[in-house]
Short mmCIF file of C-alpha atoms in Angstrom, two decimals:
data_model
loop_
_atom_site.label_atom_id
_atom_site.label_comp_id
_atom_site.label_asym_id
_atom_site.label_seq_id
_atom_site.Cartn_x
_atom_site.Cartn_y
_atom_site.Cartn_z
CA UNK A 8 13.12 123.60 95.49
CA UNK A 9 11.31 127.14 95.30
CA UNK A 10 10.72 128.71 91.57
CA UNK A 11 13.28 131.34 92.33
CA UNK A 12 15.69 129.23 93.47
CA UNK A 13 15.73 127.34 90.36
CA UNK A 14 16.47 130.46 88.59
CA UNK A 15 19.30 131.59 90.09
CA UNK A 16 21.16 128.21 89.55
CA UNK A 17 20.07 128.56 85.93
CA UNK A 18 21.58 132.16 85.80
CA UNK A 19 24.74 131.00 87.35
CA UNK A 20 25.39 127.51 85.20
CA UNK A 21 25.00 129.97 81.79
CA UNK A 22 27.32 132.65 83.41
CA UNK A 23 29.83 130.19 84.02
CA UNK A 24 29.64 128.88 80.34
CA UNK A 25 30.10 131.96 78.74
CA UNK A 26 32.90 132.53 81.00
CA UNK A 27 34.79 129.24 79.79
CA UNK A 28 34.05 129.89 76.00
CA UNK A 29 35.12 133.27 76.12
CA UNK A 30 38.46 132.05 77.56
CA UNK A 31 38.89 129.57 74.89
CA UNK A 32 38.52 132.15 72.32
CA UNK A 33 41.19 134.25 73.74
CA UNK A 34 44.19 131.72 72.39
CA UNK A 35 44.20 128.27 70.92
CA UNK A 36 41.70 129.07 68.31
CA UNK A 37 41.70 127.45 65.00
CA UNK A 38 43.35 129.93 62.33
CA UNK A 39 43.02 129.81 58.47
CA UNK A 40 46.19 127.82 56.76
CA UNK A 41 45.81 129.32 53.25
CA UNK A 42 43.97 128.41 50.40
CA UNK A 43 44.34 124.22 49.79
CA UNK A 44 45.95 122.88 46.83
CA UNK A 45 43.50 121.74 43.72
CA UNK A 46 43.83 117.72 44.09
CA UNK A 47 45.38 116.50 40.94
CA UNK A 48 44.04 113.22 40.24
CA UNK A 49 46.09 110.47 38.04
CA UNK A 50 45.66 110.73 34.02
CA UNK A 51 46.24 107.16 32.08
CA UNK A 52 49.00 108.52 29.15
CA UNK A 53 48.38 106.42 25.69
CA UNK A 54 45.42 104.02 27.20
CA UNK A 55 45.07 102.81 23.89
CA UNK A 56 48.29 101.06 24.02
CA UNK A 57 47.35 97.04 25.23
CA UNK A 58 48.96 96.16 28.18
CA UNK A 59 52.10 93.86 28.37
CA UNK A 60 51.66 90.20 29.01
CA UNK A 61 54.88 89.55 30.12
CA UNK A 62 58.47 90.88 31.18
CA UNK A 63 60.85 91.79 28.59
CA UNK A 64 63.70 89.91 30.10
CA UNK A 65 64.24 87.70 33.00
CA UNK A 66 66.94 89.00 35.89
CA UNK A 67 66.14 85.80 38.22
CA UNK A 68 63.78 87.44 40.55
CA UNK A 69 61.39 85.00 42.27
CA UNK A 70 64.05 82.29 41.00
CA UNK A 71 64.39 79.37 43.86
CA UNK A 72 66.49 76.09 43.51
CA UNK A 73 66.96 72.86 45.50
CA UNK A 74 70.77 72.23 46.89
CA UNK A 75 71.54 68.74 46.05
CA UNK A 76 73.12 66.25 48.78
CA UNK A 77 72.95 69.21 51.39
CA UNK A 78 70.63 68.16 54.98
CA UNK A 79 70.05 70.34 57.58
CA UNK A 80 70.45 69.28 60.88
CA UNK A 81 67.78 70.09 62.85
CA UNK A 82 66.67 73.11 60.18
CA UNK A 83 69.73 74.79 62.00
CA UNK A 84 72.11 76.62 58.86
CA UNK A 85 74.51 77.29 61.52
CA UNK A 86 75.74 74.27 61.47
CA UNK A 87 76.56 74.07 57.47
CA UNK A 88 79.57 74.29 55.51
CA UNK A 89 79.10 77.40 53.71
CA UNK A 90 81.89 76.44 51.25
CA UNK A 91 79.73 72.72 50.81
CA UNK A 92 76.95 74.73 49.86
CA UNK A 93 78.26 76.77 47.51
CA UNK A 94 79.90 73.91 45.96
CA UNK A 95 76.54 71.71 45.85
CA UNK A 96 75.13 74.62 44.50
CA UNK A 97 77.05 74.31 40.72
CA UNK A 98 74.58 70.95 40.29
CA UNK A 99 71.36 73.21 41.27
CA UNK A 100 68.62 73.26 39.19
CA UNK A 101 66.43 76.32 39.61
CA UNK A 102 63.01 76.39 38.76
CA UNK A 103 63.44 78.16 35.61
CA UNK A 104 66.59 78.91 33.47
CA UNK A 105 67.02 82.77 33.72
CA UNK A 106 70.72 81.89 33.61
CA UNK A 107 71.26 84.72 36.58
CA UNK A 108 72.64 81.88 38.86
CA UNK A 109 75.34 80.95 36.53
CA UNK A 110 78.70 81.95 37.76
CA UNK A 111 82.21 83.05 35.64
CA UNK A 112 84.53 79.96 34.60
CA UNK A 113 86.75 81.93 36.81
CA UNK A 114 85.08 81.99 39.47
CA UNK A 115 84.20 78.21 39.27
CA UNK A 116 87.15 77.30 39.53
CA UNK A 117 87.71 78.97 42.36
CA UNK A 118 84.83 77.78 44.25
CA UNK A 119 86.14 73.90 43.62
CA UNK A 120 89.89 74.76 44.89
CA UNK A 121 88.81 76.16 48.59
CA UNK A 122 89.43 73.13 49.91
CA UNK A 123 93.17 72.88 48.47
CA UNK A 124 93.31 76.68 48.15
CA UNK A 125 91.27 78.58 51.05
CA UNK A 126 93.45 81.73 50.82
CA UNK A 127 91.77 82.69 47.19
CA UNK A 128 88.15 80.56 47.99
CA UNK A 129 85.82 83.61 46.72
CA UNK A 130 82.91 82.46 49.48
CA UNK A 131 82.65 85.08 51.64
CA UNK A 132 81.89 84.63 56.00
CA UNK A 133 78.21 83.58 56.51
CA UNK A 134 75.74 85.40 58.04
CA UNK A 135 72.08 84.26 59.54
CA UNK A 136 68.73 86.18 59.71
CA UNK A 137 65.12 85.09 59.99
CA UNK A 138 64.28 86.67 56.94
CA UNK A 139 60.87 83.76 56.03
CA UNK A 140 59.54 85.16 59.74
CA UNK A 141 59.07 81.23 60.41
CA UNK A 142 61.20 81.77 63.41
CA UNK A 143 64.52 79.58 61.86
CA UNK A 144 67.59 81.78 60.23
CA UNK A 145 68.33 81.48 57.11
CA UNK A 146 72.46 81.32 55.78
CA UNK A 147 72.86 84.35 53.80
CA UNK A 148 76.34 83.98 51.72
CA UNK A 149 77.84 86.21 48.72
CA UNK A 150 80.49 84.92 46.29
CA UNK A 151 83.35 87.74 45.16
CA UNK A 152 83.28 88.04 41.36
CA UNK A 153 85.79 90.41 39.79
CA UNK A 154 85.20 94.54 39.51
CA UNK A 155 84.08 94.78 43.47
CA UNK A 156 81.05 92.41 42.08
CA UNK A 157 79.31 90.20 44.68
CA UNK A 158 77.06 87.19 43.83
CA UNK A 159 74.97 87.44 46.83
CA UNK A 160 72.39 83.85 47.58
CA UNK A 161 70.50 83.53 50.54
CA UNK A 162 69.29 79.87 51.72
CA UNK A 163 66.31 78.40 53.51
CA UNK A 164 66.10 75.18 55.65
CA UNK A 165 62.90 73.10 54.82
CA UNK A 166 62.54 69.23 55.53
CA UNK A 167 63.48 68.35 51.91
CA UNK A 168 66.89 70.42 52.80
CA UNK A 169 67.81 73.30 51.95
CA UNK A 170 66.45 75.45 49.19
CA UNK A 171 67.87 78.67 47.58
CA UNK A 172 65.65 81.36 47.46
CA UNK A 173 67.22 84.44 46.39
CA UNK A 174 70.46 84.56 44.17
CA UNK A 175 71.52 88.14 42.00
CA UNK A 176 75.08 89.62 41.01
CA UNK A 177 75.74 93.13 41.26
CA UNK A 178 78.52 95.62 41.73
CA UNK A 179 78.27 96.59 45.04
CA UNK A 180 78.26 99.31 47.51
CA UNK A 181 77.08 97.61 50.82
CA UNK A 182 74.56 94.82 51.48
CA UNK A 183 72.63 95.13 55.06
CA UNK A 184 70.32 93.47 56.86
CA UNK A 185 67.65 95.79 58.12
CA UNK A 186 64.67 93.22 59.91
CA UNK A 187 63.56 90.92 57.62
CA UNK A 188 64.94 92.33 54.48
CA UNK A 189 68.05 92.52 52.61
CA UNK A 190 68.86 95.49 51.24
CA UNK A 191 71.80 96.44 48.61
CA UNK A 192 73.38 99.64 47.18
CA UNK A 193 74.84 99.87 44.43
CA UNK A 194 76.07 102.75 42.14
CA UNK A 195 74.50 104.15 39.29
CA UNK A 196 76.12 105.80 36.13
CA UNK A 197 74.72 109.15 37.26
CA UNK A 198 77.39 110.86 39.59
CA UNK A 199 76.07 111.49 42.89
CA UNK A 200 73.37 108.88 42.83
CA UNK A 201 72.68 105.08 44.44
CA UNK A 202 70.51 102.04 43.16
CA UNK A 203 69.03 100.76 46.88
CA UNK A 204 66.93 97.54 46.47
CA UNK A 205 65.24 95.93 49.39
CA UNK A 206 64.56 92.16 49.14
CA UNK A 207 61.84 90.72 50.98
CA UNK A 208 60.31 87.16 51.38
CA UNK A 209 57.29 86.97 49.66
CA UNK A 210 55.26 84.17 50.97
CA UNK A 211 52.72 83.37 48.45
CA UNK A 212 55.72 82.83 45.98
CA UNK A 213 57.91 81.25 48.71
CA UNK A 214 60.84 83.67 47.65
CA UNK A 215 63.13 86.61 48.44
CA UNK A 216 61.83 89.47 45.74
CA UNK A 217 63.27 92.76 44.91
CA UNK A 218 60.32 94.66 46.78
CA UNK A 219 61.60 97.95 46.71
CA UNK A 220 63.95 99.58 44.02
CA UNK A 221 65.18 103.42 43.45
CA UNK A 222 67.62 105.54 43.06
CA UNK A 223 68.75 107.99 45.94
CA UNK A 224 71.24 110.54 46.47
CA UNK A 225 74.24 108.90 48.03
CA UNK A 226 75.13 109.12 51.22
CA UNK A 227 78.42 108.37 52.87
CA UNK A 228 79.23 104.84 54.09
CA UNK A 229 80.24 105.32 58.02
CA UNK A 230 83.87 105.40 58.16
CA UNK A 231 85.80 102.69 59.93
CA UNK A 232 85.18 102.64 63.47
CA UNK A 233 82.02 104.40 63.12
CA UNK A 234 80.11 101.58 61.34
CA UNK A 235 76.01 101.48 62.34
CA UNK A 236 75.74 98.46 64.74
CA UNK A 237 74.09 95.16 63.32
CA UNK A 238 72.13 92.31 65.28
CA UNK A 239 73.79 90.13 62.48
CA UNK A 240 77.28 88.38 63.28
CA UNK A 241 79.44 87.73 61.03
CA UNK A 242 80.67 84.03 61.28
CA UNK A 243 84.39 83.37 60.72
CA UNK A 244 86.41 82.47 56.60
CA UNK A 245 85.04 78.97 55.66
CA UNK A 246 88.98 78.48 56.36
CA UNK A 247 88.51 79.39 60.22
CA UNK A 248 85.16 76.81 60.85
CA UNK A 249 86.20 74.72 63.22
CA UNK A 250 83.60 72.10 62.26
CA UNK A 251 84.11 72.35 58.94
CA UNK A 252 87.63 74.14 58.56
CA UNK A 253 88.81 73.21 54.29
CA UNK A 254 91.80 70.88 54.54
CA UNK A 255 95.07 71.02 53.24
CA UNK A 256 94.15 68.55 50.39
CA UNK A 257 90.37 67.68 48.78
CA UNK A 258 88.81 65.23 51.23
CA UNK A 259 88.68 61.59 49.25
CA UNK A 260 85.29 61.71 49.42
CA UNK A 261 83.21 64.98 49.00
CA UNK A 262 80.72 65.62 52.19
CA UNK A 263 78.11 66.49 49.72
CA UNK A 264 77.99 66.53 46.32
CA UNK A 265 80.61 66.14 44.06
CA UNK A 266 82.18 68.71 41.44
CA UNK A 267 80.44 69.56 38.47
CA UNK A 268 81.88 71.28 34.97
CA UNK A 269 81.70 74.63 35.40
CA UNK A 270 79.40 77.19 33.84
CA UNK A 271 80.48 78.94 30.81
CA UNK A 272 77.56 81.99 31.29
CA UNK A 273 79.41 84.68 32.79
CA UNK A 274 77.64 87.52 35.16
CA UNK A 275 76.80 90.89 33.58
CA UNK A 276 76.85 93.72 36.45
CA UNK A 277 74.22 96.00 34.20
CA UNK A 278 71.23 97.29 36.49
CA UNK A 279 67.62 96.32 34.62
#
């Protein structure tokens, strides 16, 4: 290729450049948002003060117990008697004594009539998540207390049988399942405002802990009709199972574990 020839194409490549960047300056440029905000970085208030060694009370998070005489048939919790488990669960032994588990005389008695009384047993319809993300549901149940107060327990299948691993009272607004985590509202003493507290299996403590808890502006429940659609099913009153349905009088023998006395501890509704 001639010199001049080489020159032109030179001239022409450059022209055409200048012709694209001067069309990207005409619109799209980058434009000045303002003056940024000073970072504030965090300041340690009182670091003097020696850090806590341990909690200043004990509201049964991380708290897990074995259910005596309760299997689980092929690690399936569908196929349990929620009302059995409940009832098993009076001769639990957690793995420390928070007393959180314990449940009003009231109540107890309750809980050991639903066989002879179904009509006023406080165990509520069963529901099942995979909440442990090792691919088996878990039985969630909640146990009506008086003053719209729900002891809410959620139970996982293992080989040994069936272990509780989450178990809290609270007055209560709604309790949803949202993925793997169960989440409850309650109300607080300031008008206007919610508690919300997610619980989430934590695996290194093989337990359902309170992960996340605030309080929000409430919002209104969906009304009747209107109600946010759930993958989770409700399963029929321990009075409707058809496997399990209570009978008209106590069975002579128990199907697994037979009544204890009944707690005297009775369930305080006050948020920590």
């Amino acid at each position: 290729m001639r010199p001049q020839h080489r020159v032109g194409r030179r001239a022409a490549m450059l022209l055409a450049a200048a012709a694209l960047l001067a069309g990207c300056g005409t619109g799209g440029e980058l434009k000045s948002a303002g003056r940024a905000t000073a970072a504030i970085g965090p300041a340690r208030l009182w670091p003097e003060l020696p850090p806590a060694s341990a909690a200043p009370y004990d509201y049964g998070e991380g708290e897990t117990a074995h259910i005596p005489g309760i299997t689980v048939p092929g690690d399936d919790v569908h196929r349990l008697d929620p009302v059995a488990v409940v009832q098993a669960g009076l001769n639990a032994r957690p793995d420390r004594s928070s007393g959180t588990d314990e449940l009003p005389a009231a109540t107890v008695r309750r809980i050991k009539a639903c066989r002879t009384a179904p009509q006023a047993c406080p165990v509520l319809p069963p529901y099942f998540r995979d909440l442990t993300g090792d691919g088996k549901d878990e039985l969630v149940l909640a146990i009506e207390l008086t003053g719209h107060q729900l002891s809410v327990r959620v139970y996982m299948p293992e080989p040994s049988g069936l272990t509780r691993i989450m178990s809290t009272s609270d007055a209560v607004i709604s309790v949803e399942l949202a993925g793997r985590d169960l989440i409850m509202r309650a109300p607080s003493a300031i008008t206007g405002y919610e508690y919300r507290t997610a619980w989430s299996w934590d695996g290194r403590q093989r337990a359902m802990l309170p992960t996340q808890d605030e309080i929000l502006r409430m919002t209104p429940y969906p009304e009747p009709g209107r109600r946010r659609t759930s993958s989770a099913h409700p399963s029929p009153r321990p009075s409707e199972l058809p496997s399990a349905a209570p009978t008209t009088r106590p069975p002579t023998v128990p199907p697994t574990a037979a009544p204890t006395a009944a707690p005297s501890a009775a369930v305080s509704a006050e948020r920590r």
